[in-house]
Amino acid sequence: MTMFSVILKCFNPKNLNPKRFLTFNNRDDISKPKPAMSTLVPPDFENEEGTENNDSTTTLKIVKLLSEADEYLNTHEYTRAIAVFQHATQCGSATAAAKLGIIYHGGINDIIPPDYASAAVYYLFALKLIYMIPCNKWDMSLILDVISGLSELYRFQMNRKRDCDIWNHGTKAMKHIDQTLQDPLATKFLSHKDIQKRRAIRIHIAYCLGLTAEADNDFSTALTTFKSCQKFGECGFNTADTLVKKSHKKVRTLEPQVPKVKPVCVECQYEAKELKDIWRLLVCAKCQSVACCSKACLTNHLSTHREDEDKKTK
Ligand SMILES: [Zn+2]
Ligand SMILES: [Zn+2]
């Protein structure tokens, strides 16, 4: 089994049956970023056809396919362009997968209608392919195109419940990318512009993860995630900068919903993990800032308040 068939198994657009996940919504005016022409392919895709010692065979083939597809785009032969991009994707080109994501995301004139499910699947596929390339060779422009497209789908098209499967695939892939972007190897030789792009990518990811936690009613995770998102600060990319501002708002609305008292007994350090156990904790009425697991622990804790008072009166 080749590596490609392994990924296909996870991310086969046909297996995922896009129509099930997303319906055609109103046609948004989606800005179409152009993915950079990165021709890198994961190592496993090189020499796929068993050609002898020719490391660059697949790369050359992809370069050819990508320019062929672009020519078709220029001459408005969209169906042909899509077929060639699909071929290049099958050869392991993340750029081709990203282009397909963008094409399906925005649609083209009246010929190719937007198909958000296919867009999501191709974006995810692009991430999967990028992930297979050593991170010191990652193309920040390409990743930013894919992540910002995906983040737009999360914010405007996808529904946490209805599109649950693809949503979870996406957050998993984004977490992977985010973790790797923190690897010193991934950032060693980045230019200033690329460092800003990396920050924009991480902002988009943090915002999507915040939305996920919020939709799951996990307000405390949502709060910390949006806080981390606003900490990134501005990066010079419009949408990402807007998300940072939106995170400020999210933090403000979430804060009152998250209890400030830690779900740990202040006396015996028992930690309540499940929601039902958290509800059972007794919050000290006196200081309202700590919780206790039982009446016994609460009594002990209250005695410390009494000692404090005694000290004060002395
Ligand atoms: Zn206790
Ligand atoms: Zn107390």
PDB file of C-alpha atoms and ligand atoms in Angstrom:
ATOM      1  CA  MET A   1       0.000   0.000   0.000  1.00  0.00           C
ATOM      2  CA  THR A   2       1.518   3.311  -0.968  1.00  0.00           C
ATOM      3  CA  MET A   3       1.468   6.248   1.384  1.00  0.00           C
ATOM      4  CA  PHE A   4      -0.930   7.944  -0.939  1.00  0.00           C
ATOM      5  CA  SER A   5      -3.548   5.263  -0.671  1.00  0.00           C
ATOM      6  CA  VAL A   6      -3.217   5.490   3.101  1.00  0.00           C
ATOM      7  CA  ILE A   7      -4.064   9.172   3.031  1.00  0.00           C
ATOM      8  CA  LEU A   8      -6.740   8.645   0.466  1.00  0.00           C
ATOM      9  CA  LYS A   9      -8.348   6.243   2.844  1.00  0.00           C
ATOM     10  CA  CYS A  10      -8.475   8.956   5.490  1.00  0.00           C
ATOM     11  CA  PHE A  11      -9.344  11.815   3.225  1.00  0.00           C
ATOM     12  CA  ASN A  12     -11.046  10.445   0.212  1.00  0.00           C
ATOM     13  CA  PRO A  13     -13.560  13.048  -0.867  1.00  0.00           C
ATOM     14  CA  LYS A  14     -15.768  10.225  -2.079  1.00  0.00           C
ATOM     15  CA  ASN A  15     -15.677   8.381   1.233  1.00  0.00           C
ATOM     16  CA  LEU A  16     -16.516  11.580   3.006  1.00  0.00           C
ATOM     17  CA  ASN A  17     -19.542  12.165   0.812  1.00  0.00           C
ATOM     18  CA  PRO A  18     -19.316  15.955   0.919  1.00  0.00           C
ATOM     19  CA  LYS A  19     -23.005  16.561   0.263  1.00  0.00           C
ATOM     20  CA  ARG A  20     -23.716  14.964   3.578  1.00  0.00           C
ATOM     21  CA  PHE A  21     -21.626  17.503   5.421  1.00  0.00           C
ATOM     22  CA  LEU A  22     -22.387  20.744   3.774  1.00  0.00           C
ATOM     23  CA  THR A  23     -25.223  22.115   1.823  1.00  0.00           C
ATOM     24  CA  PHE A  24     -24.976  24.837  -0.716  1.00  0.00           C
ATOM     25  CA  ASN A  25     -25.429  28.018   1.197  1.00  0.00           C
ATOM     26  CA  ASN A  26     -25.743  31.522  -0.050  1.00  0.00           C
ATOM     27  CA  ARG A  27     -22.982  32.492  -2.349  1.00  0.00           C
ATOM     28  CA  ASP A  28     -20.532  34.554  -0.432  1.00  0.00           C
ATOM     29  CA  ASP A  29     -18.134  36.909  -1.953  1.00  0.00           C
ATOM     30  CA  ILE A  30     -15.031  34.974  -1.160  1.00  0.00           C
ATOM     31  CA  SER A  31     -11.691  36.494  -1.852  1.00  0.00           C
ATOM     32  CA  LYS A  32      -9.565  34.080  -3.764  1.00  0.00           C
ATOM     33  CA  PRO A  33      -6.007  33.907  -2.556  1.00  0.00           C
ATOM     34  CA  LYS A  34      -3.584  32.370  -4.983  1.00  0.00           C
ATOM     35  CA  PRO A  35      -1.492  29.598  -3.511  1.00  0.00           C
ATOM     36  CA  ALA A  36       2.192  29.959  -4.077  1.00  0.00           C
ATOM     37  CA  MET A  37       3.618  27.615  -6.658  1.00  0.00           C
ATOM     38  CA  SER A  38       5.259  25.271  -4.260  1.00  0.00           C
ATOM     39  CA  THR A  39       6.215  22.144  -6.085  1.00  0.00           C
ATOM     40  CA  LEU A  40       7.484  20.273  -3.068  1.00  0.00           C
ATOM     41  CA  VAL A  41       6.138  16.808  -2.650  1.00  0.00           C
ATOM     42  CA  PRO A  42       6.345  14.507   0.357  1.00  0.00           C
ATOM     43  CA  PRO A  43       9.318  12.142   0.066  1.00  0.00           C
ATOM     44  CA  ASP A  44       7.051   9.125  -0.209  1.00  0.00           C
ATOM     45  CA  PHE A  45       5.606  10.438  -3.429  1.00  0.00           C
ATOM     46  CA  GLU A  46       8.899  10.682  -5.190  1.00  0.00           C
ATOM     47  CA  ASN A  47       9.626   7.798  -7.514  1.00  0.00           C
ATOM     48  CA  GLU A  48       6.111   6.622  -7.014  1.00  0.00           C
ATOM     49  CA  GLU A  49       6.143   4.870 -10.331  1.00  0.00           C
ATOM     50  CA  GLY A  50       9.354   3.039  -9.603  1.00  0.00           C
ATOM     51  CA  THR A  51      11.436   5.011 -12.062  1.00  0.00           C
ATOM     52  CA  GLU A  52      15.102   4.468 -11.454  1.00  0.00           C
ATOM     53  CA  ASN A  53      17.005   6.824  -9.152  1.00  0.00           C
ATOM     54  CA  ASN A  54      15.364   9.874 -10.641  1.00  0.00           C
ATOM     55  CA  ASP A  55      14.508  11.865  -7.544  1.00  0.00           C
ATOM     56  CA  SER A  56      13.045  14.743  -9.441  1.00  0.00           C
ATOM     57  CA  THR A  57      10.747  12.775 -11.747  1.00  0.00           C
ATOM     58  CA  THR A  58       7.628  13.411  -9.696  1.00  0.00           C
ATOM     59  CA  THR A  59       8.611  17.008  -8.983  1.00  0.00           C
ATOM     60  CA  LEU A  60       9.096  17.697 -12.682  1.00  0.00           C
ATOM     61  CA  LYS A  61       5.822  16.027 -13.491  1.00  0.00           C
ATOM     62  CA  ILE A  62       4.039  18.195 -10.930  1.00  0.00           C
ATOM     63  CA  VAL A  63       5.642  21.382 -12.234  1.00  0.00           C
ATOM     64  CA  LYS A  64       4.335  20.450 -15.673  1.00  0.00           C
ATOM     65  CA  LEU A  65       0.868  19.577 -14.412  1.00  0.00           C
ATOM     66  CA  LEU A  66       0.556  22.772 -12.377  1.00  0.00           C
ATOM     67  CA  SER A  67       1.476  25.008 -15.299  1.00  0.00           C
ATOM     68  CA  GLU A  68      -0.793  23.005 -17.596  1.00  0.00           C
ATOM     69  CA  ALA A  69      -3.686  23.494 -15.171  1.00  0.00           C
ATOM     70  CA  ASP A  70      -2.937  27.213 -14.868  1.00  0.00           C
ATOM     71  CA  GLU A  71      -3.050  27.532 -18.640  1.00  0.00           C
ATOM     72  CA  TYR A  72      -6.470  25.906 -18.646  1.00  0.00           C
ATOM     73  CA  LEU A  73      -7.576  28.402 -16.007  1.00  0.00           C
ATOM     74  CA  ASN A  74      -6.325  31.252 -18.179  1.00  0.00           C
ATOM     75  CA  THR A  75      -8.262  29.965 -21.184  1.00  0.00           C
ATOM     76  CA  HIS A  76     -11.360  29.435 -19.000  1.00  0.00           C
ATOM     77  CA  GLU A  77     -11.364  25.660 -19.468  1.00  0.00           C
ATOM     78  CA  TYR A  78     -12.224  25.087 -15.828  1.00  0.00           C
ATOM     79  CA  THR A  79     -13.296  21.465 -15.931  1.00  0.00           C
ATOM     80  CA  ARG A  80     -10.007  20.568 -17.602  1.00  0.00           C
ATOM     81  CA  ALA A  81      -8.068  22.638 -15.097  1.00  0.00           C
ATOM     82  CA  ILE A  82      -9.767  20.804 -12.246  1.00  0.00           C
ATOM     83  CA  ALA A  83      -8.967  17.412 -13.783  1.00  0.00           C
ATOM     84  CA  VAL A  84      -5.286  18.324 -14.095  1.00  0.00           C
ATOM     85  CA  PHE A  85      -5.140  19.708 -10.540  1.00  0.00           C
ATOM     86  CA  GLN A  86      -6.702  16.459  -9.361  1.00  0.00           C
ATOM     87  CA  HIS A  87      -4.029  14.501 -11.185  1.00  0.00           C
ATOM     88  CA  ALA A  88      -1.314  16.640  -9.592  1.00  0.00           C
ATOM     89  CA  THR A  89      -2.927  16.153  -6.177  1.00  0.00           C
ATOM     90  CA  GLN A  90      -2.762  12.417  -6.712  1.00  0.00           C
ATOM     91  CA  CYS A  91       0.955  12.790  -7.425  1.00  0.00           C
ATOM     92  CA  GLY A  92       1.308  14.419  -3.990  1.00  0.00           C
ATOM     93  CA  SER A  93       1.155  18.124  -4.761  1.00  0.00           C
ATOM     94  CA  ALA A  94      -0.144  20.105  -1.802  1.00  0.00           C
ATOM     95  CA  THR A  95      -0.318  23.181  -4.042  1.00  0.00           C
ATOM     96  CA  ALA A  96      -2.720  21.416  -6.405  1.00  0.00           C
ATOM     97  CA  ALA A  97      -4.893  20.284  -3.486  1.00  0.00           C
ATOM     98  CA  ALA A  98      -4.923  23.852  -2.137  1.00  0.00           C
ATOM     99  CA  LYS A  99      -5.883  25.223  -5.568  1.00  0.00           C
ATOM    100  CA  LEU A 100      -8.789  22.787  -5.747  1.00  0.00           C
ATOM    101  CA  GLY A 101      -9.847  23.866  -2.263  1.00  0.00           C
ATOM    102  CA  ILE A 102      -9.842  27.503  -3.364  1.00  0.00           C
ATOM    103  CA  ILE A 103     -11.681  26.750  -6.621  1.00  0.00           C
ATOM    104  CA  TYR A 104     -14.472  24.868  -4.846  1.00  0.00           C
ATOM    105  CA  HIS A 105     -14.552  27.405  -2.033  1.00  0.00           C
ATOM    106  CA  GLY A 106     -15.244  30.425  -4.181  1.00  0.00           C
ATOM    107  CA  GLY A 107     -16.592  28.744  -7.287  1.00  0.00           C
ATOM    108  CA  ILE A 108     -15.763  30.135 -10.722  1.00  0.00           C
ATOM    109  CA  ASN A 109     -18.264  32.429 -12.401  1.00  0.00           C
ATOM    110  CA  ASP A 110     -21.384  30.407 -13.109  1.00  0.00           C
ATOM    111  CA  ILE A 111     -19.509  27.384 -14.347  1.00  0.00           C
ATOM    112  CA  ILE A 112     -18.202  25.868 -11.128  1.00  0.00           C
ATOM    113  CA  PRO A 113     -20.585  26.562  -8.248  1.00  0.00           C
ATOM    114  CA  PRO A 114     -19.091  26.824  -4.747  1.00  0.00           C
ATOM    115  CA  ASP A 115     -19.000  23.443  -3.075  1.00  0.00           C
ATOM    116  CA  TYR A 116     -17.920  23.974   0.513  1.00  0.00           C
ATOM    117  CA  ALA A 117     -17.693  20.297   1.370  1.00  0.00           C
ATOM    118  CA  SER A 118     -15.268  19.571  -1.465  1.00  0.00           C
ATOM    119  CA  ALA A 119     -13.383  22.745  -0.572  1.00  0.00           C
ATOM    120  CA  ALA A 120     -12.962  21.543   3.023  1.00  0.00           C
ATOM    121  CA  VAL A 121     -11.871  18.091   1.919  1.00  0.00           C
ATOM    122  CA  TYR A 122      -9.231  19.462  -0.460  1.00  0.00           C
ATOM    123  CA  TYR A 123      -7.925  21.922   2.130  1.00  0.00           C
ATOM    124  CA  LEU A 124      -7.576  19.060   4.588  1.00  0.00           C
ATOM    125  CA  PHE A 125      -5.900  16.970   1.958  1.00  0.00           C
ATOM    126  CA  ALA A 126      -3.435  19.786   1.304  1.00  0.00           C
ATOM    127  CA  LEU A 127      -2.642  19.947   5.038  1.00  0.00           C
ATOM    128  CA  LYS A 128      -2.112  16.209   5.107  1.00  0.00           C
ATOM    129  CA  LEU A 129       0.357  16.468   2.227  1.00  0.00           C
ATOM    130  CA  ILE A 130       2.115  19.459   3.769  1.00  0.00           C
ATOM    131  CA  TYR A 131       2.435  17.539   6.984  1.00  0.00           C
ATOM    132  CA  MET A 132       4.382  14.834   5.172  1.00  0.00           C
ATOM    133  CA  ILE A 133       7.015  17.323   4.004  1.00  0.00           C
ATOM    134  CA  PRO A 134       9.875  17.988   6.471  1.00  0.00           C
ATOM    135  CA  CYS A 135       8.878  21.152   8.359  1.00  0.00           C
ATOM    136  CA  ASN A 136      12.091  23.020   7.551  1.00  0.00           C
ATOM    137  CA  LYS A 137      10.887  23.068   3.947  1.00  0.00           C
ATOM    138  CA  TRP A 138       7.376  24.257   4.691  1.00  0.00           C
ATOM    139  CA  ASP A 139       6.002  26.992   2.490  1.00  0.00           C
ATOM    140  CA  MET A 140       4.340  29.518   4.818  1.00  0.00           C
ATOM    141  CA  SER A 141       2.379  31.191   1.998  1.00  0.00           C
ATOM    142  CA  LEU A 142       0.818  27.910   0.966  1.00  0.00           C
ATOM    143  CA  ILE A 143      -0.047  26.963   4.548  1.00  0.00           C
ATOM    144  CA  LEU A 144      -1.552  30.397   5.183  1.00  0.00           C
ATOM    145  CA  ASP A 145      -3.716  30.076   2.048  1.00  0.00           C
ATOM    146  CA  VAL A 146      -4.996  26.688   3.142  1.00  0.00           C
ATOM    147  CA  ILE A 147      -5.531  27.591   6.803  1.00  0.00           C
ATOM    148  CA  SER A 148      -7.225  30.915   6.091  1.00  0.00           C
ATOM    149  CA  GLY A 149      -9.543  29.191   3.591  1.00  0.00           C
ATOM    150  CA  LEU A 150     -10.342  26.500   6.104  1.00  0.00           C
ATOM    151  CA  SER A 151     -10.874  29.056   8.862  1.00  0.00           C
ATOM    152  CA  GLU A 152     -13.336  30.897   6.620  1.00  0.00           C
ATOM    153  CA  LEU A 153     -15.299  27.663   6.158  1.00  0.00           C
ATOM    154  CA  TYR A 154     -15.311  27.119   9.924  1.00  0.00           C
ATOM    155  CA  ARG A 155     -16.539  30.628  10.561  1.00  0.00           C
ATOM    156  CA  PHE A 156     -19.142  30.986   7.842  1.00  0.00           C
ATOM    157  CA  GLN A 157     -20.121  27.672   6.260  1.00  0.00           C
ATOM    158  CA  MET A 158     -19.620  24.756   8.555  1.00  0.00           C
ATOM    159  CA  ASN A 159     -21.841  23.686  11.389  1.00  0.00           C
ATOM    160  CA  ARG A 160     -20.368  22.001  14.453  1.00  0.00           C
ATOM    161  CA  LYS A 161     -23.133  19.405  14.657  1.00  0.00           C
ATOM    162  CA  ARG A 162     -24.033  18.815  11.043  1.00  0.00           C
ATOM    163  CA  ASP A 163     -20.423  18.712   9.803  1.00  0.00           C
ATOM    164  CA  CYS A 164     -19.041  17.016  12.904  1.00  0.00           C
ATOM    165  CA  ASP A 165     -16.775  14.480  11.118  1.00  0.00           C
ATOM    166  CA  ILE A 166     -15.051  16.900   8.837  1.00  0.00           C
ATOM    167  CA  TRP A 167     -14.889  19.524  11.602  1.00  0.00           C
ATOM    168  CA  ASN A 168     -13.015  17.114  13.862  1.00  0.00           C
ATOM    169  CA  HIS A 169     -10.679  16.023  11.055  1.00  0.00           C
ATOM    170  CA  GLY A 170      -9.930  19.684  10.506  1.00  0.00           C
ATOM    171  CA  THR A 171      -9.201  20.613  14.105  1.00  0.00           C
ATOM    172  CA  LYS A 172      -6.949  17.581  14.424  1.00  0.00           C
ATOM    173  CA  ALA A 173      -5.004  18.557  11.299  1.00  0.00           C
ATOM    174  CA  MET A 174      -4.774  22.188  12.429  1.00  0.00           C
ATOM    175  CA  LYS A 175      -3.467  21.163  15.872  1.00  0.00           C
ATOM    176  CA  HIS A 176      -0.768  19.089  14.159  1.00  0.00           C
ATOM    177  CA  ILE A 177       0.284  22.014  11.998  1.00  0.00           C
ATOM    178  CA  ASP A 178       0.247  24.396  14.970  1.00  0.00           C
ATOM    179  CA  GLN A 179       2.399  22.088  17.064  1.00  0.00           C
ATOM    180  CA  THR A 180       4.927  21.683  14.283  1.00  0.00           C
ATOM    181  CA  LEU A 181       5.055  25.441  13.725  1.00  0.00           C
ATOM    182  CA  GLN A 182       6.392  25.693  17.274  1.00  0.00           C
ATOM    183  CA  ASP A 183       9.277  23.388  16.387  1.00  0.00           C
ATOM    184  CA  PRO A 184      12.460  25.496  16.195  1.00  0.00           C
ATOM    185  CA  LEU A 185      13.347  23.598  13.009  1.00  0.00           C
ATOM    186  CA  ALA A 186      10.263  24.998  11.273  1.00  0.00           C
ATOM    187  CA  THR A 187      11.150  28.586  12.073  1.00  0.00           C
ATOM    188  CA  LYS A 188      14.926  28.558  11.835  1.00  0.00           C
ATOM    189  CA  PHE A 189      15.354  30.175   8.437  1.00  0.00           C
ATOM    190  CA  LEU A 190      12.171  32.168   8.087  1.00  0.00           C
ATOM    191  CA  SER A 191      12.231  35.681   6.700  1.00  0.00           C
ATOM    192  CA  HIS A 192      10.441  38.463   8.578  1.00  0.00           C
ATOM    193  CA  LYS A 193       7.476  38.178   6.216  1.00  0.00           C
ATOM    194  CA  ASP A 194       7.294  34.422   6.755  1.00  0.00           C
ATOM    195  CA  ILE A 195       7.367  34.893  10.518  1.00  0.00           C
ATOM    196  CA  GLN A 196       4.340  37.197  10.170  1.00  0.00           C
ATOM    197  CA  LYS A 197       2.634  34.568   8.012  1.00  0.00           C
ATOM    198  CA  ARG A 198       3.375  31.929  10.604  1.00  0.00           C
ATOM    199  CA  ARG A 199       1.762  34.141  13.214  1.00  0.00           C
ATOM    200  CA  ALA A 200      -1.301  34.668  10.989  1.00  0.00           C
ATOM    201  CA  ILE A 201      -1.591  30.873  10.566  1.00  0.00           C
ATOM    202  CA  ARG A 202      -1.454  30.343  14.317  1.00  0.00           C
ATOM    203  CA  ILE A 203      -4.071  33.062  14.885  1.00  0.00           C
ATOM    204  CA  HIS A 204      -6.478  31.380  12.452  1.00  0.00           C
ATOM    205  CA  ILE A 205      -5.902  28.002  14.103  1.00  0.00           C
ATOM    206  CA  ALA A 206      -6.345  29.335  17.649  1.00  0.00           C
ATOM    207  CA  TYR A 207      -9.550  31.087  16.634  1.00  0.00           C
ATOM    208  CA  CYS A 208     -10.999  27.921  15.057  1.00  0.00           C
ATOM    209  CA  LEU A 209     -10.063  25.874  18.130  1.00  0.00           C
ATOM    210  CA  GLY A 210     -11.717  28.528  20.308  1.00  0.00           C
ATOM    211  CA  LEU A 211     -14.879  28.307  18.220  1.00  0.00           C
ATOM    212  CA  THR A 212     -14.821  24.528  18.572  1.00  0.00           C
ATOM    213  CA  ALA A 213     -14.562  24.649  22.376  1.00  0.00           C
ATOM    214  CA  GLU A 214     -17.263  27.319  22.515  1.00  0.00           C
ATOM    215  CA  ALA A 215     -19.602  25.224  20.354  1.00  0.00           C
ATOM    216  CA  ASP A 216     -18.937  22.271  22.663  1.00  0.00           C
ATOM    217  CA  ASN A 217     -19.876  24.429  25.682  1.00  0.00           C
ATOM    218  CA  ASP A 218     -16.367  24.008  27.033  1.00  0.00           C
ATOM    219  CA  PHE A 219     -16.182  27.659  28.009  1.00  0.00           C
ATOM    220  CA  SER A 220     -13.069  27.403  30.082  1.00  0.00           C
ATOM    221  CA  THR A 221     -11.042  25.919  27.172  1.00  0.00           C
ATOM    222  CA  ALA A 222     -12.664  28.427  24.825  1.00  0.00           C
ATOM    223  CA  LEU A 223     -11.611  31.261  27.116  1.00  0.00           C
ATOM    224  CA  THR A 224      -7.972  30.163  27.352  1.00  0.00           C
ATOM    225  CA  THR A 225      -7.847  29.530  23.589  1.00  0.00           C
ATOM    226  CA  PHE A 226      -9.253  32.950  22.683  1.00  0.00           C
ATOM    227  CA  LYS A 227      -6.889  34.503  25.226  1.00  0.00           C
ATOM    228  CA  SER A 228      -3.950  32.820  23.494  1.00  0.00           C
ATOM    229  CA  CYS A 229      -5.324  34.065  20.168  1.00  0.00           C
ATOM    230  CA  GLN A 230      -5.450  37.681  21.298  1.00  0.00           C
ATOM    231  CA  LYS A 231      -1.925  37.402  22.716  1.00  0.00           C
ATOM    232  CA  PHE A 232      -0.542  36.882  19.198  1.00  0.00           C
ATOM    233  CA  GLY A 233      -1.272  40.531  18.472  1.00  0.00           C
ATOM    234  CA  GLU A 234      -1.409  42.037  15.020  1.00  0.00           C
ATOM    235  CA  CYS A 235       0.515  40.420  12.192  1.00  0.00           C
ATOM    236  CA  GLY A 236      -0.294  42.656   9.245  1.00  0.00           C
ATOM    237  CA  PHE A 237      -2.713  40.250   7.566  1.00  0.00           C
ATOM    238  CA  ASN A 238      -6.239  41.676   7.570  1.00  0.00           C
ATOM    239  CA  THR A 239      -8.335  38.648   8.378  1.00  0.00           C
ATOM    240  CA  ALA A 240      -5.969  37.385  11.060  1.00  0.00           C
ATOM    241  CA  ASP A 241      -5.857  40.856  12.629  1.00  0.00           C
ATOM    242  CA  THR A 242      -9.657  40.955  12.638  1.00  0.00           C
ATOM    243  CA  LEU A 243      -9.711  37.584  14.400  1.00  0.00           C
ATOM    244  CA  VAL A 244      -7.396  38.938  17.086  1.00  0.00           C
ATOM    245  CA  LYS A 245      -9.871  41.787  17.672  1.00  0.00           C
ATOM    246  CA  LYS A 246     -12.779  39.345  17.676  1.00  0.00           C
ATOM    247  CA  SER A 247     -10.923  37.280  20.280  1.00  0.00           C
ATOM    248  CA  HIS A 248     -10.964  40.306  22.606  1.00  0.00           C
ATOM    249  CA  LYS A 249     -14.753  40.325  22.342  1.00  0.00           C
ATOM    250  CA  LYS A 250     -14.979  36.576  22.836  1.00  0.00           C
ATOM    251  CA  VAL A 251     -12.862  36.827  25.991  1.00  0.00           C
ATOM    252  CA  ARG A 252     -15.129  39.546  27.344  1.00  0.00           C
ATOM    253  CA  THR A 253     -18.315  37.539  26.754  1.00  0.00           C
ATOM    254  CA  LEU A 254     -16.839  34.244  27.936  1.00  0.00           C
ATOM    255  CA  GLU A 255     -15.233  35.474  31.125  1.00  0.00           C
ATOM    256  CA  PRO A 256     -18.484  35.822  33.113  1.00  0.00           C
ATOM    257  CA  GLN A 257     -19.446  32.278  32.063  1.00  0.00           C
ATOM    258  CA  VAL A 258     -16.316  30.677  33.404  1.00  0.00           C
ATOM    259  CA  PRO A 259     -16.177  30.193  37.168  1.00  0.00           C
ATOM    260  CA  LYS A 260     -13.094  31.716  38.716  1.00  0.00           C
ATOM    261  CA  VAL A 261     -12.987  29.081  41.425  1.00  0.00           C
ATOM    262  CA  LYS A 262     -10.698  26.197  40.568  1.00  0.00           C
ATOM    263  CA  PRO A 263     -12.377  22.759  40.750  1.00  0.00           C
ATOM    264  CA  VAL A 264      -9.814  21.566  43.307  1.00  0.00           C
ATOM    265  CA  CYS A 265     -10.448  21.140  47.009  1.00  0.00           C
ATOM    266  CA  VAL A 266      -8.363  23.759  48.785  1.00  0.00           C
ATOM    267  CA  GLU A 267      -7.924  21.467  51.790  1.00  0.00           C
ATOM    268  CA  CYS A 268      -7.178  17.964  50.487  1.00  0.00           C
ATOM    269  CA  GLN A 269      -6.325  18.877  46.835  1.00  0.00           C
ATOM    270  CA  TYR A 270      -8.977  16.525  45.455  1.00  0.00           C
ATOM    271  CA  GLU A 271      -9.492  17.499  41.813  1.00  0.00           C
ATOM    272  CA  ALA A 272     -13.004  17.247  40.380  1.00  0.00           C
ATOM    273  CA  LYS A 273     -12.756  16.353  36.705  1.00  0.00           C
ATOM    274  CA  GLU A 274     -16.241  15.335  35.675  1.00  0.00           C
ATOM    275  CA  LEU A 275     -18.943  17.938  35.464  1.00  0.00           C
ATOM    276  CA  LYS A 276     -21.154  16.181  38.026  1.00  0.00           C
ATOM    277  CA  ASP A 277     -18.266  16.150  40.541  1.00  0.00           C
ATOM    278  CA  ILE A 278     -17.549  19.800  39.884  1.00  0.00           C
ATOM    279  CA  TRP A 279     -21.162  20.601  40.758  1.00  0.00           C
ATOM    280  CA  ARG A 280     -20.789  18.722  44.033  1.00  0.00           C
ATOM    281  CA  LEU A 281     -17.952  20.957  45.212  1.00  0.00           C
ATOM    282  CA  LEU A 282     -18.802  23.416  47.977  1.00  0.00           C
ATOM    283  CA  VAL A 283     -17.694  26.975  47.375  1.00  0.00           C
ATOM    284  CA  CYS A 284     -16.679  28.809  50.514  1.00  0.00           C
ATOM    285  CA  ALA A 285     -19.342  31.425  51.232  1.00  0.00           C
ATOM    286  CA  LYS A 286     -16.894  33.529  53.166  1.00  0.00           C
ATOM    287  CA  CYS A 287     -14.162  34.164  50.561  1.00  0.00           C
ATOM    288  CA  GLN A 288     -16.003  32.870  47.473  1.00  0.00           C
ATOM    289  CA  SER A 289     -12.685  32.093  45.863  1.00  0.00           C
ATOM    290  CA  VAL A 290     -12.061  28.461  46.799  1.00  0.00           C
ATOM    291  CA  ALA A 291     -13.943  25.170  46.701  1.00  0.00           C
ATOM    292  CA  CYS A 292     -14.007  22.188  49.058  1.00  0.00           C
ATOM    293  CA  CYS A 293     -14.870  18.576  48.351  1.00  0.00           C
ATOM    294  CA  SER A 294     -16.826  17.905  51.544  1.00  0.00           C
ATOM    295  CA  LYS A 295     -18.316  19.473  54.653  1.00  0.00           C
ATOM    296  CA  ALA A 296     -15.315  18.271  56.650  1.00  0.00           C
ATOM    297  CA  CYS A 297     -12.881  20.047  54.339  1.00  0.00           C
ATOM    298  CA  LEU A 298     -15.069  23.153  54.322  1.00  0.00           C
ATOM    299  CA  THR A 299     -15.082  23.237  58.115  1.00  0.00           C
ATOM    300  CA  ASN A 300     -11.279  22.998  58.114  1.00  0.00           C
ATOM    301  CA  HIS A 301     -11.061  25.754  55.543  1.00  0.00           C
ATOM    302  CA  LEU A 302     -13.481  27.991  57.492  1.00  0.00           C
ATOM    303  CA  SER A 303     -11.316  27.587  60.565  1.00  0.00           C
ATOM    304  CA  THR A 304      -8.453  29.239  58.665  1.00  0.00           C
ATOM    305  CA  HIS A 305     -10.709  32.249  58.129  1.00  0.00           C
ATOM    306  CA  ARG A 306     -11.395  32.311  61.855  1.00  0.00           C
ATOM    307  CA  GLU A 307      -7.664  32.168  62.593  1.00  0.00           C
ATOM    308  CA  ASP A 308      -7.092  35.050  60.203  1.00  0.00           C
ATOM    309  CA  GLU A 309      -9.740  37.079  61.957  1.00  0.00           C
ATOM    310  CA  ASP A 310      -8.314  36.237  65.320  1.00  0.00           C
ATOM    311  CA  LYS A 311      -4.927  37.471  64.132  1.00  0.00           C
ATOM    312  CA  LYS A 312      -6.502  40.704  62.907  1.00  0.00           C
ATOM    313  CA  THR A 313      -8.311  41.390  66.152  1.00  0.00           C
ATOM    314  CA  LYS A 314      -5.212  40.732  68.195  1.00  0.00           C
TER     315      LYS A 314
HETATM  316 ZN    ZN B   1     -11.288  18.018  50.467  1.00  0.00          ZN
HETATM  317 ZN    ZN B   2     -12.961  30.625  52.236  1.00  0.00          ZN
END
